Amino acid sequence: MARIRSIKPEFFTSLTIAEQPLSARLTFIGLWTYVDDNGVGQADPRLIRAAIWPLEEAPDILQRTRKDLRSLQEGRLITLYEASGRPLVYVNSWTEHQKVSHPRKPRFPTPDEVRQLADQQGSHTPEDRRSPPENLQSPPEDDAPEQGAGSREQGKGIEGNSEADASATPPPRLDVERVCEHLAVVIEKGGTKKPRITKTWRNDVRLLLDVDGVTPEQAIAAIDWAHADDFWNAHILSPGKLRAKYETLRRQATSAQRKQRPAGPATAPRDMTEQEITDALKF
């Protein structure tokens, strides 16, 4: 059920907002009416699309909604995380911008509440995407939750000091294992010790596929493109980094593909269509 929210004039002069595509700005405003009174809602793009874009008939509206969520996540305007196996979205700085007179009982915990619960249980705390930007010069450790890209995945899962007993865990998903193994092999081919595939790795890949709507083929293509690039091959060393930077990688790959296309006749210049770019890049 939609809620009445307020919007400040400063929204339209915010440099952070101005960096977002127009569609993402509208989706961000729509999220305010979608989330509960504590700023949290379910991070299912289908539910968000139905709530925010109910009359939009464009065939790509669901994919556009997914892209908007990724863009808002990269801009640190929202936090995508998980609690009790449910993907959630939190509007960052919610309490600073929305004053709810008589808030209803929340259905879902905030990222801070998830972190506090993890502290009480003595597990690793979920990482906060609202923390300072990641240091790309510091590669993540193999076994610990990531401090950089993981900050873009607050509450992504509670991991203990070791993998859970195999008898207590569900069978692995083949699509998730495929992406994890491909990334591990590519990292090893780059001259680094092959990393161990942890629960955190699997959870980040699952969120990339299920929440962000990226196919295994697209994820693998993005990994290959990143590790063929002189800059990104030193930084995409985990699924958390891949998920946090996926949209950036896609935009840079698209830009590079446009620059590399053969020049057409001077009298009839032609830009590549989005379908041609997608077919060429595969992600």
mmCIF file of C-alpha atoms in Angstrom:
data_model
loop_
_atom_site.group_PDB
_atom_site.id
_atom_site.type_symbol
_atom_site.label_atom_id
_atom_site.label_comp_id
_atom_site.label_asym_id
_atom_site.label_seq_id
_atom_site.Cartn_x
_atom_site.Cartn_y
_atom_site.Cartn_z
ATOM 1 C CA MET A 1 0.000 0.000 0.000
ATOM 2 C CA ALA A 2 1.383 3.396 -1.022
ATOM 3 C CA ARG A 3 2.058 6.024 1.650
ATOM 4 C CA ILE A 4 2.050 9.798 1.545
ATOM 5 C CA ARG A 5 5.599 11.119 1.806
ATOM 6 C CA SER A 6 7.227 14.529 1.618
ATOM 7 C CA ILE A 7 9.815 15.821 -0.827
ATOM 8 C CA LYS A 8 12.118 18.764 -0.152
ATOM 9 C CA PRO A 9 13.041 21.419 -2.741
ATOM 10 C CA GLU A 10 16.703 20.518 -2.145
ATOM 11 C CA PHE A 11 16.038 17.216 -3.913
ATOM 12 C CA PHE A 12 16.114 18.974 -7.269
ATOM 13 C CA THR A 13 19.434 20.713 -6.636
ATOM 14 C CA SER A 14 21.217 17.743 -5.087
ATOM 15 C CA LEU A 15 24.373 16.817 -6.994
ATOM 16 C CA THR A 16 24.006 13.216 -5.866
ATOM 17 C CA ILE A 17 20.506 13.056 -7.328
ATOM 18 C CA ALA A 18 21.623 14.838 -10.489
ATOM 19 C CA GLU A 19 24.103 12.040 -11.178
ATOM 20 C CA GLN A 20 21.225 9.554 -11.444
ATOM 21 C CA PRO A 21 19.350 8.873 -14.705
ATOM 22 C CA LEU A 22 15.896 10.439 -14.840
ATOM 23 C CA SER A 23 14.231 7.038 -14.536
ATOM 24 C CA ALA A 24 16.242 6.242 -11.401
ATOM 25 C CA ARG A 25 15.266 9.586 -9.850
ATOM 26 C CA LEU A 26 11.584 8.766 -10.312
ATOM 27 C CA THR A 27 12.107 5.244 -9.019
ATOM 28 C CA PHE A 28 13.864 6.684 -5.956
ATOM 29 C CA ILE A 29 10.907 8.958 -5.218
ATOM 30 C CA GLY A 30 8.560 6.048 -5.803
ATOM 31 C CA LEU A 31 10.467 3.931 -3.313
ATOM 32 C CA TRP A 32 9.581 6.424 -0.585
ATOM 33 C CA THR A 33 5.911 5.571 -1.069
ATOM 34 C CA TYR A 34 6.690 1.865 -1.419
ATOM 35 C CA VAL A 35 8.696 1.204 1.743
ATOM 36 C CA ASP A 36 7.236 0.894 5.226
ATOM 37 C CA ASP A 37 7.377 3.646 7.822
ATOM 38 C CA ASN A 38 10.883 2.549 8.851
ATOM 39 C CA GLY A 39 12.197 2.952 5.297
ATOM 40 C CA VAL A 40 12.364 -0.781 4.505
ATOM 41 C CA GLY A 41 10.577 -2.773 1.819
ATOM 42 C CA GLN A 42 10.945 -6.012 -0.087
ATOM 43 C CA ALA A 43 13.651 -5.779 -2.769
ATOM 44 C CA ASP A 44 11.748 -7.757 -5.380
ATOM 45 C CA PRO A 45 11.906 -5.775 -8.668
ATOM 46 C CA ARG A 46 8.549 -7.228 -9.687
ATOM 47 C CA LEU A 47 6.822 -5.839 -6.593
ATOM 48 C CA ILE A 48 8.588 -2.488 -6.958
ATOM 49 C CA ARG A 49 7.662 -2.280 -10.630
ATOM 50 C CA ALA A 50 4.004 -3.038 -9.805
ATOM 51 C CA ALA A 51 3.925 -0.392 -7.069
ATOM 52 C CA ILE A 52 5.838 2.401 -8.826
ATOM 53 C CA TRP A 53 5.179 1.835 -12.531
ATOM 54 C CA PRO A 54 1.683 0.250 -12.610
ATOM 55 C CA LEU A 55 0.584 2.030 -15.815
ATOM 56 C CA GLU A 56 3.881 1.845 -17.693
ATOM 57 C CA GLU A 57 3.459 -0.429 -20.704
ATOM 58 C CA ALA A 58 7.018 -0.384 -22.021
ATOM 59 C CA PRO A 59 8.193 -4.001 -22.492
ATOM 60 C CA ASP A 60 11.512 -3.282 -20.782
ATOM 61 C CA ILE A 61 10.018 -1.668 -17.673
ATOM 62 C CA LEU A 62 11.016 -4.548 -15.373
ATOM 63 C CA GLN A 63 14.598 -4.523 -16.642
ATOM 64 C CA ARG A 64 14.672 -0.742 -16.326
ATOM 65 C CA THR A 65 13.505 -1.030 -12.723
ATOM 66 C CA ARG A 66 16.369 -3.436 -12.005
ATOM 67 C CA LYS A 67 18.835 -1.010 -13.579
ATOM 68 C CA ASP A 68 17.397 1.857 -11.525
ATOM 69 C CA LEU A 69 17.901 -0.127 -8.317
ATOM 70 C CA ARG A 70 21.505 -0.915 -9.259
ATOM 71 C CA SER A 71 22.136 2.748 -10.075
ATOM 72 C CA LEU A 72 20.639 3.922 -6.776
ATOM 73 C CA GLN A 73 22.692 1.294 -4.963
ATOM 74 C CA GLU A 74 25.895 2.508 -6.651
ATOM 75 C CA GLY A 75 24.969 6.072 -5.737
ATOM 76 C CA ARG A 76 24.562 4.979 -2.084
ATOM 77 C CA LEU A 77 20.986 6.211 -2.031
ATOM 78 C CA ILE A 78 19.581 2.825 -1.075
ATOM 79 C CA THR A 79 20.899 -0.276 0.691
ATOM 80 C CA LEU A 80 20.133 -3.731 -0.687
ATOM 81 C CA TYR A 81 20.575 -6.439 1.932
ATOM 82 C CA GLU A 82 19.000 -9.592 3.249
ATOM 83 C CA ALA A 83 17.326 -10.712 6.465
ATOM 84 C CA SER A 84 15.961 -14.194 7.200
ATOM 85 C CA GLY A 85 16.538 -15.155 3.588
ATOM 86 C CA ARG A 86 14.428 -12.273 2.262
ATOM 87 C CA PRO A 87 15.999 -9.579 0.013
ATOM 88 C CA LEU A 88 15.218 -6.095 1.336
ATOM 89 C CA VAL A 89 15.756 -2.485 0.339
ATOM 90 C CA TYR A 90 16.360 0.404 2.732
ATOM 91 C CA VAL A 91 16.231 4.083 1.769
ATOM 92 C CA ASN A 92 19.430 5.553 3.192
ATOM 93 C CA SER A 93 19.102 8.577 5.488
ATOM 94 C CA TRP A 94 15.406 7.775 5.779
ATOM 95 C CA THR A 95 14.929 9.341 9.209
ATOM 96 C CA GLU A 96 16.655 12.541 8.087
ATOM 97 C CA HIS A 97 14.239 13.196 5.246
ATOM 98 C CA GLN A 98 10.942 11.573 6.240
ATOM 99 C CA LYS A 99 9.118 12.399 9.458
ATOM 100 C CA VAL A 100 6.368 9.854 10.092
ATOM 101 C CA SER A 101 3.901 11.085 12.710
ATOM 102 C CA HIS A 102 2.370 7.759 13.687
ATOM 103 C CA PRO A 103 4.593 5.010 12.287
ATOM 104 C CA ARG A 104 3.087 1.594 11.892
ATOM 105 C CA LYS A 105 4.763 -1.491 13.259
ATOM 106 C CA PRO A 106 7.567 -2.397 10.842
ATOM 107 C CA ARG A 107 7.411 -5.695 9.001
ATOM 108 C CA PHE A 108 11.121 -5.899 8.225
ATOM 109 C CA PRO A 109 14.294 -4.947 10.127
ATOM 110 C CA THR A 110 16.546 -2.069 9.111
ATOM 111 C CA PRO A 111 20.201 -2.734 8.213
ATOM 112 C CA ASP A 112 21.273 -1.458 11.641
ATOM 113 C CA GLU A 113 18.904 -3.891 13.353
ATOM 114 C CA VAL A 114 20.282 -6.756 11.265
ATOM 115 C CA ARG A 115 23.818 -5.787 12.247
ATOM 116 C CA GLN A 116 22.897 -5.519 15.925
ATOM 117 C CA LEU A 117 21.288 -8.959 15.816
ATOM 118 C CA ALA A 118 24.437 -10.377 14.260
ATOM 119 C CA ASP A 119 26.509 -8.753 17.017
ATOM 120 C CA GLN A 120 24.327 -10.352 19.667
ATOM 121 C CA GLN A 121 24.666 -13.747 18.026
ATOM 122 C CA GLY A 122 28.435 -13.396 17.897
ATOM 123 C CA SER A 123 28.637 -13.738 14.115
ATOM 124 C CA HIS A 124 30.280 -11.531 11.564
ATOM 125 C CA THR A 125 28.298 -8.341 11.202
ATOM 126 C CA PRO A 126 26.638 -7.499 7.916
ATOM 127 C CA GLU A 127 28.544 -4.789 6.166
ATOM 128 C CA ASP A 128 27.170 -1.309 5.685
ATOM 129 C CA ARG A 129 27.069 0.129 2.210
ATOM 130 C CA ARG A 130 26.807 3.574 3.770
ATOM 131 C CA SER A 131 30.383 3.303 5.002
ATOM 132 C CA PRO A 132 33.172 5.217 3.184
ATOM 133 C CA PRO A 133 33.861 4.136 -0.422
ATOM 134 C CA GLU A 134 35.883 0.976 -0.860
ATOM 135 C CA ASN A 135 39.637 1.111 -1.271
ATOM 136 C CA LEU A 136 40.131 -0.471 -4.670
ATOM 137 C CA GLN A 137 43.838 -0.862 -4.043
ATOM 138 C CA SER A 138 43.230 -3.399 -1.270
ATOM 139 C CA PRO A 139 42.198 -6.821 -2.566
ATOM 140 C CA PRO A 140 39.675 -8.650 -0.378
ATOM 141 C CA GLU A 141 40.668 -11.539 1.813
ATOM 142 C CA ASP A 142 39.451 -14.910 0.675
ATOM 143 C CA ASP A 143 37.603 -16.011 3.784
ATOM 144 C CA ALA A 144 36.291 -12.841 5.411
ATOM 145 C CA PRO A 145 33.278 -10.757 4.345
ATOM 146 C CA GLU A 146 34.481 -7.946 2.142
ATOM 147 C CA GLN A 147 34.915 -4.508 3.607
ATOM 148 C CA GLY A 148 34.653 -2.638 0.320
ATOM 149 C CA ALA A 149 32.240 -4.158 -2.130
ATOM 150 C CA GLY A 150 30.514 -5.770 0.814
ATOM 151 C CA SER A 151 29.609 -2.305 1.975
ATOM 152 C CA ARG A 152 27.295 -2.282 -1.037
ATOM 153 C CA GLU A 153 25.582 -5.348 0.323
ATOM 154 C CA GLN A 154 24.523 -4.558 3.847
ATOM 155 C CA GLY A 155 23.012 -7.525 5.639
ATOM 156 C CA LYS A 156 23.842 -9.787 2.713
ATOM 157 C CA GLY A 157 24.174 -12.754 5.053
ATOM 158 C CA ILE A 158 25.542 -13.843 8.410
ATOM 159 C CA GLU A 159 28.644 -15.964 8.076
ATOM 160 C CA GLY A 160 30.385 -17.703 10.922
ATOM 161 C CA ASN A 161 34.077 -18.437 11.205
ATOM 162 C CA SER A 162 33.749 -21.464 8.942
ATOM 163 C CA GLU A 163 31.409 -22.958 6.413
ATOM 164 C CA ALA A 164 28.268 -24.487 7.904
ATOM 165 C CA ASP A 165 28.021 -28.216 8.255
ATOM 166 C CA ALA A 166 27.178 -29.649 4.838
ATOM 167 C CA SER A 167 24.314 -31.635 6.342
ATOM 168 C CA ALA A 168 22.667 -28.397 7.509
ATOM 169 C CA THR A 169 22.973 -26.477 4.239
ATOM 170 C CA PRO A 170 20.789 -26.755 1.148
ATOM 171 C CA PRO A 171 22.288 -28.327 -1.988
ATOM 172 C CA PRO A 172 24.345 -25.859 -4.054
ATOM 173 C CA ARG A 173 22.731 -24.109 -6.986
ATOM 174 C CA LEU A 174 24.399 -25.026 -10.243
ATOM 175 C CA ASP A 175 24.113 -21.514 -11.710
ATOM 176 C CA VAL A 176 25.662 -19.958 -8.596
ATOM 177 C CA GLU A 177 28.458 -22.536 -8.472
ATOM 178 C CA ARG A 178 29.166 -21.981 -12.158
ATOM 179 C CA VAL A 179 29.747 -18.244 -11.722
ATOM 180 C CA CYS A 180 31.762 -18.695 -8.515
ATOM 181 C CA GLU A 181 34.008 -21.326 -10.056
ATOM 182 C CA HIS A 182 34.559 -19.262 -13.197
ATOM 183 C CA LEU A 183 35.640 -16.236 -11.176
ATOM 184 C CA ALA A 184 37.954 -18.360 -9.025
ATOM 185 C CA VAL A 185 39.578 -19.914 -12.095
ATOM 186 C CA VAL A 186 40.019 -16.541 -13.810
ATOM 187 C CA ILE A 187 41.646 -15.115 -10.666
ATOM 188 C CA GLU A 188 44.000 -18.102 -10.515
ATOM 189 C CA LYS A 189 44.937 -17.666 -14.190
ATOM 190 C CA GLY A 190 45.903 -14.094 -13.369
ATOM 191 C CA GLY A 191 48.713 -15.361 -11.177
ATOM 192 C CA THR A 192 46.948 -15.296 -7.811
ATOM 193 C CA LYS A 193 46.269 -18.261 -5.554
ATOM 194 C CA LYS A 194 42.858 -19.694 -6.352
ATOM 195 C CA PRO A 195 40.442 -18.283 -3.768
ATOM 196 C CA ARG A 196 38.165 -20.494 -1.700
ATOM 197 C CA ILE A 197 34.501 -20.326 -2.614
ATOM 198 C CA THR A 198 32.813 -19.298 0.623
ATOM 199 C CA LYS A 199 29.238 -18.860 1.742
ATOM 200 C CA THR A 200 29.678 -15.128 1.210
ATOM 201 C CA TRP A 201 30.725 -15.727 -2.390
ATOM 202 C CA ARG A 202 27.680 -17.889 -3.051
ATOM 203 C CA ASN A 203 25.319 -15.425 -1.402
ATOM 204 C CA ASP A 204 26.682 -12.479 -3.414
ATOM 205 C CA VAL A 205 26.318 -14.401 -6.667
ATOM 206 C CA ARG A 206 22.799 -15.466 -5.753
ATOM 207 C CA LEU A 207 21.824 -11.839 -5.110
ATOM 208 C CA LEU A 208 23.447 -10.791 -8.384
ATOM 209 C CA LEU A 209 21.318 -13.338 -10.238
ATOM 210 C CA ASP A 210 18.061 -13.197 -8.290
ATOM 211 C CA VAL A 211 17.817 -9.575 -7.168
ATOM 212 C CA ASP A 212 19.764 -7.755 -9.880
ATOM 213 C CA GLY A 213 18.423 -9.892 -12.710
ATOM 214 C CA VAL A 214 21.846 -10.719 -14.181
ATOM 215 C CA THR A 215 22.063 -14.066 -15.974
ATOM 216 C CA PRO A 216 24.981 -16.451 -15.340
ATOM 217 C CA GLU A 217 26.147 -15.855 -18.907
ATOM 218 C CA GLN A 218 26.153 -12.081 -18.359
ATOM 219 C CA ALA A 219 28.032 -12.442 -15.065
ATOM 220 C CA ILE A 220 30.677 -14.640 -16.698
ATOM 221 C CA ALA A 221 31.025 -12.240 -19.640
ATOM 222 C CA ALA A 222 31.485 -9.341 -17.196
ATOM 223 C CA ILE A 223 34.162 -11.296 -15.324
ATOM 224 C CA ASP A 224 36.021 -12.029 -18.567
ATOM 225 C CA TRP A 225 35.802 -8.402 -19.701
ATOM 226 C CA ALA A 226 37.002 -7.083 -16.342
ATOM 227 C CA HIS A 227 39.982 -9.449 -16.220
ATOM 228 C CA ALA A 228 40.989 -8.455 -19.740
ATOM 229 C CA ASP A 229 41.117 -4.831 -18.627
ATOM 230 C CA ASP A 230 44.366 -3.449 -17.165
ATOM 231 C CA PHE A 231 42.538 -1.597 -14.384
ATOM 232 C CA TRP A 232 39.665 -3.863 -13.409
ATOM 233 C CA ASN A 233 41.582 -7.152 -13.387
ATOM 234 C CA ALA A 234 43.165 -6.157 -10.067
ATOM 235 C CA HIS A 235 39.869 -5.192 -8.451
ATOM 236 C CA ILE A 236 37.154 -7.667 -9.481
ATOM 237 C CA LEU A 237 38.424 -10.369 -7.158
ATOM 238 C CA SER A 238 35.153 -11.452 -5.589
ATOM 239 C CA PRO A 239 31.427 -11.657 -6.370
ATOM 240 C CA GLY A 240 30.813 -8.754 -3.980
ATOM 241 C CA LYS A 241 33.059 -6.502 -6.055
ATOM 242 C CA LEU A 242 31.510 -7.843 -9.254
ATOM 243 C CA ARG A 243 28.010 -7.062 -8.049
ATOM 244 C CA ALA A 244 28.912 -3.618 -6.751
ATOM 245 C CA LYS A 245 30.638 -2.646 -10.006
ATOM 246 C CA TYR A 246 28.570 -4.585 -12.539
ATOM 247 C CA GLU A 247 26.715 -1.586 -13.919
ATOM 248 C CA THR A 248 29.961 0.424 -14.119
ATOM 249 C CA LEU A 249 31.631 -2.425 -16.003
ATOM 250 C CA ARG A 250 28.691 -2.657 -18.395
ATOM 251 C CA ARG A 251 28.738 1.070 -19.128
ATOM 252 C CA GLN A 252 32.493 1.109 -19.713
ATOM 253 C CA ALA A 253 32.294 -1.952 -21.943
ATOM 254 C CA THR A 254 29.495 -0.336 -23.927
ATOM 255 C CA SER A 255 31.517 2.847 -24.345
ATOM 256 C CA ALA A 256 34.585 0.894 -25.462
ATOM 257 C CA GLN A 257 32.514 -1.092 -27.948
ATOM 258 C CA ARG A 258 31.139 2.090 -29.503
ATOM 259 C CA LYS A 259 34.645 3.500 -29.903
ATOM 260 C CA GLN A 260 35.926 0.324 -31.518
ATOM 261 C CA ARG A 261 33.165 -0.126 -34.088
ATOM 262 C CA PRO A 262 34.204 0.391 -37.730
ATOM 263 C CA ALA A 263 33.603 3.892 -39.005
ATOM 264 C CA GLY A 264 30.750 4.094 -41.494
ATOM 265 C CA PRO A 265 30.516 6.342 -44.546
ATOM 266 C CA ALA A 266 31.028 9.968 -43.650
ATOM 267 C CA THR A 267 27.735 10.810 -45.294
ATOM 268 C CA ALA A 268 25.772 8.271 -43.281
ATOM 269 C CA PRO A 269 27.057 7.896 -39.715
ATOM 270 C CA ARG A 270 25.297 5.286 -37.650
ATOM 271 C CA ASP A 271 25.425 4.573 -33.930
ATOM 272 C CA MET A 272 25.177 1.017 -32.714
ATOM 273 C CA THR A 273 21.762 0.015 -31.476
ATOM 274 C CA GLU A 274 21.398 -1.172 -27.907
ATOM 275 C CA GLN A 275 20.699 -4.687 -29.211
ATOM 276 C CA GLU A 276 23.911 -4.678 -31.252
ATOM 277 C CA ILE A 277 25.890 -3.540 -28.231
ATOM 278 C CA THR A 278 24.276 -6.180 -26.034
ATOM 279 C CA ASP A 279 24.974 -8.896 -28.598
ATOM 280 C CA ALA A 280 28.603 -7.792 -28.859
ATOM 281 C CA LEU A 281 29.253 -7.541 -25.138
ATOM 282 C CA LYS A 282 27.090 -10.395 -23.872
ATOM 283 C CA PHE A 283 26.431 -8.577 -20.577
#
